[in-house]
Coordinates of C-alpha atoms and ligand atoms in Angstrom, one line a residue:
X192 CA 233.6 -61.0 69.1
X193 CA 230.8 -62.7 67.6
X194 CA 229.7 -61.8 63.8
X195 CA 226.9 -63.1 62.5
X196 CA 225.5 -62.9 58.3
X197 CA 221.8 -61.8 57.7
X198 CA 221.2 -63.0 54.2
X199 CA 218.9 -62.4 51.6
X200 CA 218.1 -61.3 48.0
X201 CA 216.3 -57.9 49.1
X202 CA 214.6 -57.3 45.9
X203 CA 214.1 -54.9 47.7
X204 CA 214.6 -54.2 51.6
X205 CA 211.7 -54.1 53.6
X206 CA 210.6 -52.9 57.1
X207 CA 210.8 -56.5 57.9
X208 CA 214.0 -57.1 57.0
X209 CA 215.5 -53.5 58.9
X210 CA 213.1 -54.8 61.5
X211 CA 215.5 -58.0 62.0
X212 CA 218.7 -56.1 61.3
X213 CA 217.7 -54.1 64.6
X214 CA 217.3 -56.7 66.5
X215 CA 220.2 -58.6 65.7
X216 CA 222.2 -55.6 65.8
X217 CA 221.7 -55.5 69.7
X218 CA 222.8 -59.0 69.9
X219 CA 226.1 -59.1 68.3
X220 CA 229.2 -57.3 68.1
X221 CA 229.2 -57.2 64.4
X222 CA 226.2 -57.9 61.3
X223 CA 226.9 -58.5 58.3
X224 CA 224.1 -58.1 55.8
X225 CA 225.0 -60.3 52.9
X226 CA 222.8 -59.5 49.6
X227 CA 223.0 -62.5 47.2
X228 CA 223.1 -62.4 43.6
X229 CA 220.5 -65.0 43.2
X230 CA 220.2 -64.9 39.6
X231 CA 217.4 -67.8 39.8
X232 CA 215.0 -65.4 41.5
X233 CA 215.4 -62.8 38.4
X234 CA 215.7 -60.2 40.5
X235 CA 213.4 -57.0 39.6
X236 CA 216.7 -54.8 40.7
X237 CA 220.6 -55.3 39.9
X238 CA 222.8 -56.2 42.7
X239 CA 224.7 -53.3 42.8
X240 CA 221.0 -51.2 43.1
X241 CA 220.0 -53.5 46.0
X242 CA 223.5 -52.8 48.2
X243 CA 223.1 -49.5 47.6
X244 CA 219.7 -49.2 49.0
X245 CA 220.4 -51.6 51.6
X246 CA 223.0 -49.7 52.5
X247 CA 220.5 -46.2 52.6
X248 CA 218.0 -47.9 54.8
X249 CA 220.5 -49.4 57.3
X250 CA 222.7 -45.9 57.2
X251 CA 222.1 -45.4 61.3
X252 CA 223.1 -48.6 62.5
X253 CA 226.7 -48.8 63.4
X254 CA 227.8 -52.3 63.7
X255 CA 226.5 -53.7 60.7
X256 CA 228.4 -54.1 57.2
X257 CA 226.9 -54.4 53.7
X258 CA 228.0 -56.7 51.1
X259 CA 227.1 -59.0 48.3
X260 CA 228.3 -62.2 47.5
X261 CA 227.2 -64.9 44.4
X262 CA 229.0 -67.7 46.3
X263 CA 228.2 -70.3 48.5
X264 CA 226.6 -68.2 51.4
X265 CA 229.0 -71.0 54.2
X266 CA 232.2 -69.4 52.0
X267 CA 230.5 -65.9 52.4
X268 CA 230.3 -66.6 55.5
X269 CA 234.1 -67.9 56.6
X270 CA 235.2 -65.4 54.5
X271 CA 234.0 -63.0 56.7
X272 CA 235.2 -65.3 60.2
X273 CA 231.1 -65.0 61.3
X274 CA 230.1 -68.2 63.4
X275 CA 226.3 -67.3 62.7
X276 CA 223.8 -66.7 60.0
X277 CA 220.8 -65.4 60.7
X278 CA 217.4 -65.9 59.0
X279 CA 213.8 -64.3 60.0
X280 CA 210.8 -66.8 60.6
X281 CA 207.7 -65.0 59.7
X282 CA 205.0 -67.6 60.1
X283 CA 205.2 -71.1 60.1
X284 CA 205.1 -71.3 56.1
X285 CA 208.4 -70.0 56.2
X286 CA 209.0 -73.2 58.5
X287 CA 210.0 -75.8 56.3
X288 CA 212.3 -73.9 53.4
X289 CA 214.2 -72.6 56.2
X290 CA 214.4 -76.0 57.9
X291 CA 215.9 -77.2 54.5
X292 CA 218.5 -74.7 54.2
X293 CA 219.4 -74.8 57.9
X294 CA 220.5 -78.8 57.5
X295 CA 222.2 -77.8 54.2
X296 CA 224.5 -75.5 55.3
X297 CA 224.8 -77.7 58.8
X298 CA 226.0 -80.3 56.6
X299 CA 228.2 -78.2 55.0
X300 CA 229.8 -76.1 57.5
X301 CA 229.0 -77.7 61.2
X302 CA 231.2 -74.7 62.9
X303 CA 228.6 -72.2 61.3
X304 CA 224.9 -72.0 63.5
X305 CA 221.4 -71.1 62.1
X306 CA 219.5 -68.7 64.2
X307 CA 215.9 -67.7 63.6
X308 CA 214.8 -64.3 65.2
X309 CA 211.2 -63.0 64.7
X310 CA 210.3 -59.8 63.3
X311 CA 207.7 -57.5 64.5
X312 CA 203.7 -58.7 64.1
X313 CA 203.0 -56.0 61.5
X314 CA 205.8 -57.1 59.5
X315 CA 204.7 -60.9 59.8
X316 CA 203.3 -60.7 56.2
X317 CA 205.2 -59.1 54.3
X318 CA 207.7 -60.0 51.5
X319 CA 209.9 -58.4 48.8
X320 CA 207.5 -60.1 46.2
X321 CA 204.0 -58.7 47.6
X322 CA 205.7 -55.3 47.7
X323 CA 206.7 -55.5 44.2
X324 CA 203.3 -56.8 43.4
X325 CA 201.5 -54.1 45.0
X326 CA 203.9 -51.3 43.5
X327 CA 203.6 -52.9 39.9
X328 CA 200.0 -52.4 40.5
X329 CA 199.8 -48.9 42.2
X330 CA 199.2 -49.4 45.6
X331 CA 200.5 -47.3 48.4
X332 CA 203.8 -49.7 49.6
X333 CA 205.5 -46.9 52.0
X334 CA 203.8 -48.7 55.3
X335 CA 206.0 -51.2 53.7
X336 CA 209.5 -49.8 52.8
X337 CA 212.0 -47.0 53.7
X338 CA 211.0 -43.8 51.3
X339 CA 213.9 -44.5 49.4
X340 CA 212.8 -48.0 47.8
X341 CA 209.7 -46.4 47.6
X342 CA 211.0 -44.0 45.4
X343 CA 212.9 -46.8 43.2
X344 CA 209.8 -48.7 43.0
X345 CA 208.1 -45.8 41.4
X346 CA 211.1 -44.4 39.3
X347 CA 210.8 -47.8 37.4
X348 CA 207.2 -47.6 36.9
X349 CA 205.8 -49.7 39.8
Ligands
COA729 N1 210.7 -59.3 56.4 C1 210.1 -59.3 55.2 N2 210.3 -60.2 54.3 C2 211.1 -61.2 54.5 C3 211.8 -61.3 55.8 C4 211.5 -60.3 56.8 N3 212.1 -60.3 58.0 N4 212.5 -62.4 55.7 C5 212.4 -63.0 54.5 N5 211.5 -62.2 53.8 C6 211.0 -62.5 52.5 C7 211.9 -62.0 51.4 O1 211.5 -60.7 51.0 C8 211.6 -63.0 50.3 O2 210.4 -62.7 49.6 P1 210.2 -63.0 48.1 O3 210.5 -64.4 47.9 O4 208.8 -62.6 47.9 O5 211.1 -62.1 47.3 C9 211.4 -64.3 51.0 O6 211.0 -63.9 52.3 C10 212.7 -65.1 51.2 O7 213.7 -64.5 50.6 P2 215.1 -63.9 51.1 O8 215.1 -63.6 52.6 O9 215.5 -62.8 50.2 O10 215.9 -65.1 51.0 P3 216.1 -65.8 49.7 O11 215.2 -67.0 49.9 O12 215.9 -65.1 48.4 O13 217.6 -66.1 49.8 C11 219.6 -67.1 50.4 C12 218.1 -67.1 50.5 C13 220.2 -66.0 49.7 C14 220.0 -67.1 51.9 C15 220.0 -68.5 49.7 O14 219.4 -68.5 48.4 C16 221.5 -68.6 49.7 O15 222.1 -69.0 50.7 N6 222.1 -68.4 48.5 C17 223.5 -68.5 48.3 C18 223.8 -69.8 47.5 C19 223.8 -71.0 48.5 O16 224.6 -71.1 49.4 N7 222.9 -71.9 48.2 C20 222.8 -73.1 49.0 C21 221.9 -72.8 50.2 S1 221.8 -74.2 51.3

């Protein structure tokens, strides 16, 4: 049984991000999305906001778990006994940050792999921070998110 970790912040979920969960769903026995704390990054919503909706937009995909963590994602990850984390390339400017955290946690936990799926082309641009921008500034974000972060976005004056 192979279990692989999808972190992120998702502040908030986006298409892209269910768009990867999908995918990776199909590939392993069991994914477990891990939503950090990542109090550097400020986040816009609380942890316990973002698992919820996480949790909402994933609701019809079986073999996947939800759960946060504000550890070291390699602990998060032997805590759970997954071999795998997965993270999404977009583009090539998502090349080298990724590249950086790859070889950190490498160094850190050899027995753990990086793997890098691609999400769907219309999702290639997008990011949690453009569709908090666009909110913030009254554009229409629900190509962009499930109705239910849409709804967040606007119950908090986005
Ligand atoms: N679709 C849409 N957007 C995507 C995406 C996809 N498939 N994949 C990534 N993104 C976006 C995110 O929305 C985010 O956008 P933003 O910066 O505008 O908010 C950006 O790409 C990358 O962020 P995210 O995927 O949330 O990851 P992150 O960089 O915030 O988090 C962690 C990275 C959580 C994995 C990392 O900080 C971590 O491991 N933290 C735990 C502590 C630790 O172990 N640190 C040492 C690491 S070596």
């Amino acid at each position: 049984m192979t279990t692989a970790v999808y972190p992120g912040t998702f502040d908030p979920i986006t298409n892209g991000h269910s768009d990867l969960v999908s995918r990776a769903a199909l590939l392993f026995d069991k994914v477990i999305v891990g939503v950090a704390a990542s109090p550097g990054k400020a986040p816009l919503l609380s942890i316990d906001r973002r698992v919820e909706l996480v949790r909402e937009v994933l609701a019809d995909i079986d073999n996947i778990e939800v759960c946060r963590f504000d550890t070291l994602l390699v602990d998060f990850v032997r805590q759970h006994e997954a071999t795998v984390i997965l993270r999404g390339l977009r583009a090539v400017s998502d090349f080298e940050y990724e590249f950086q955290l790859a070889g950190m946690n490498r160094r850190l936990a050899p027995d753990v792999e990086t793997l890098f799926l691609r999400p769907a082309e219309q999702y290639s641009y997008i990011s949690s921070g453009l569709v908090r921008e666009v909110a913030g500034l009254g554009g229409d974000v629900s190509e962009f998110v499930h109705p239910a972060v849409q709804a967040e976005l606007k119950r908090r004056g986005c």
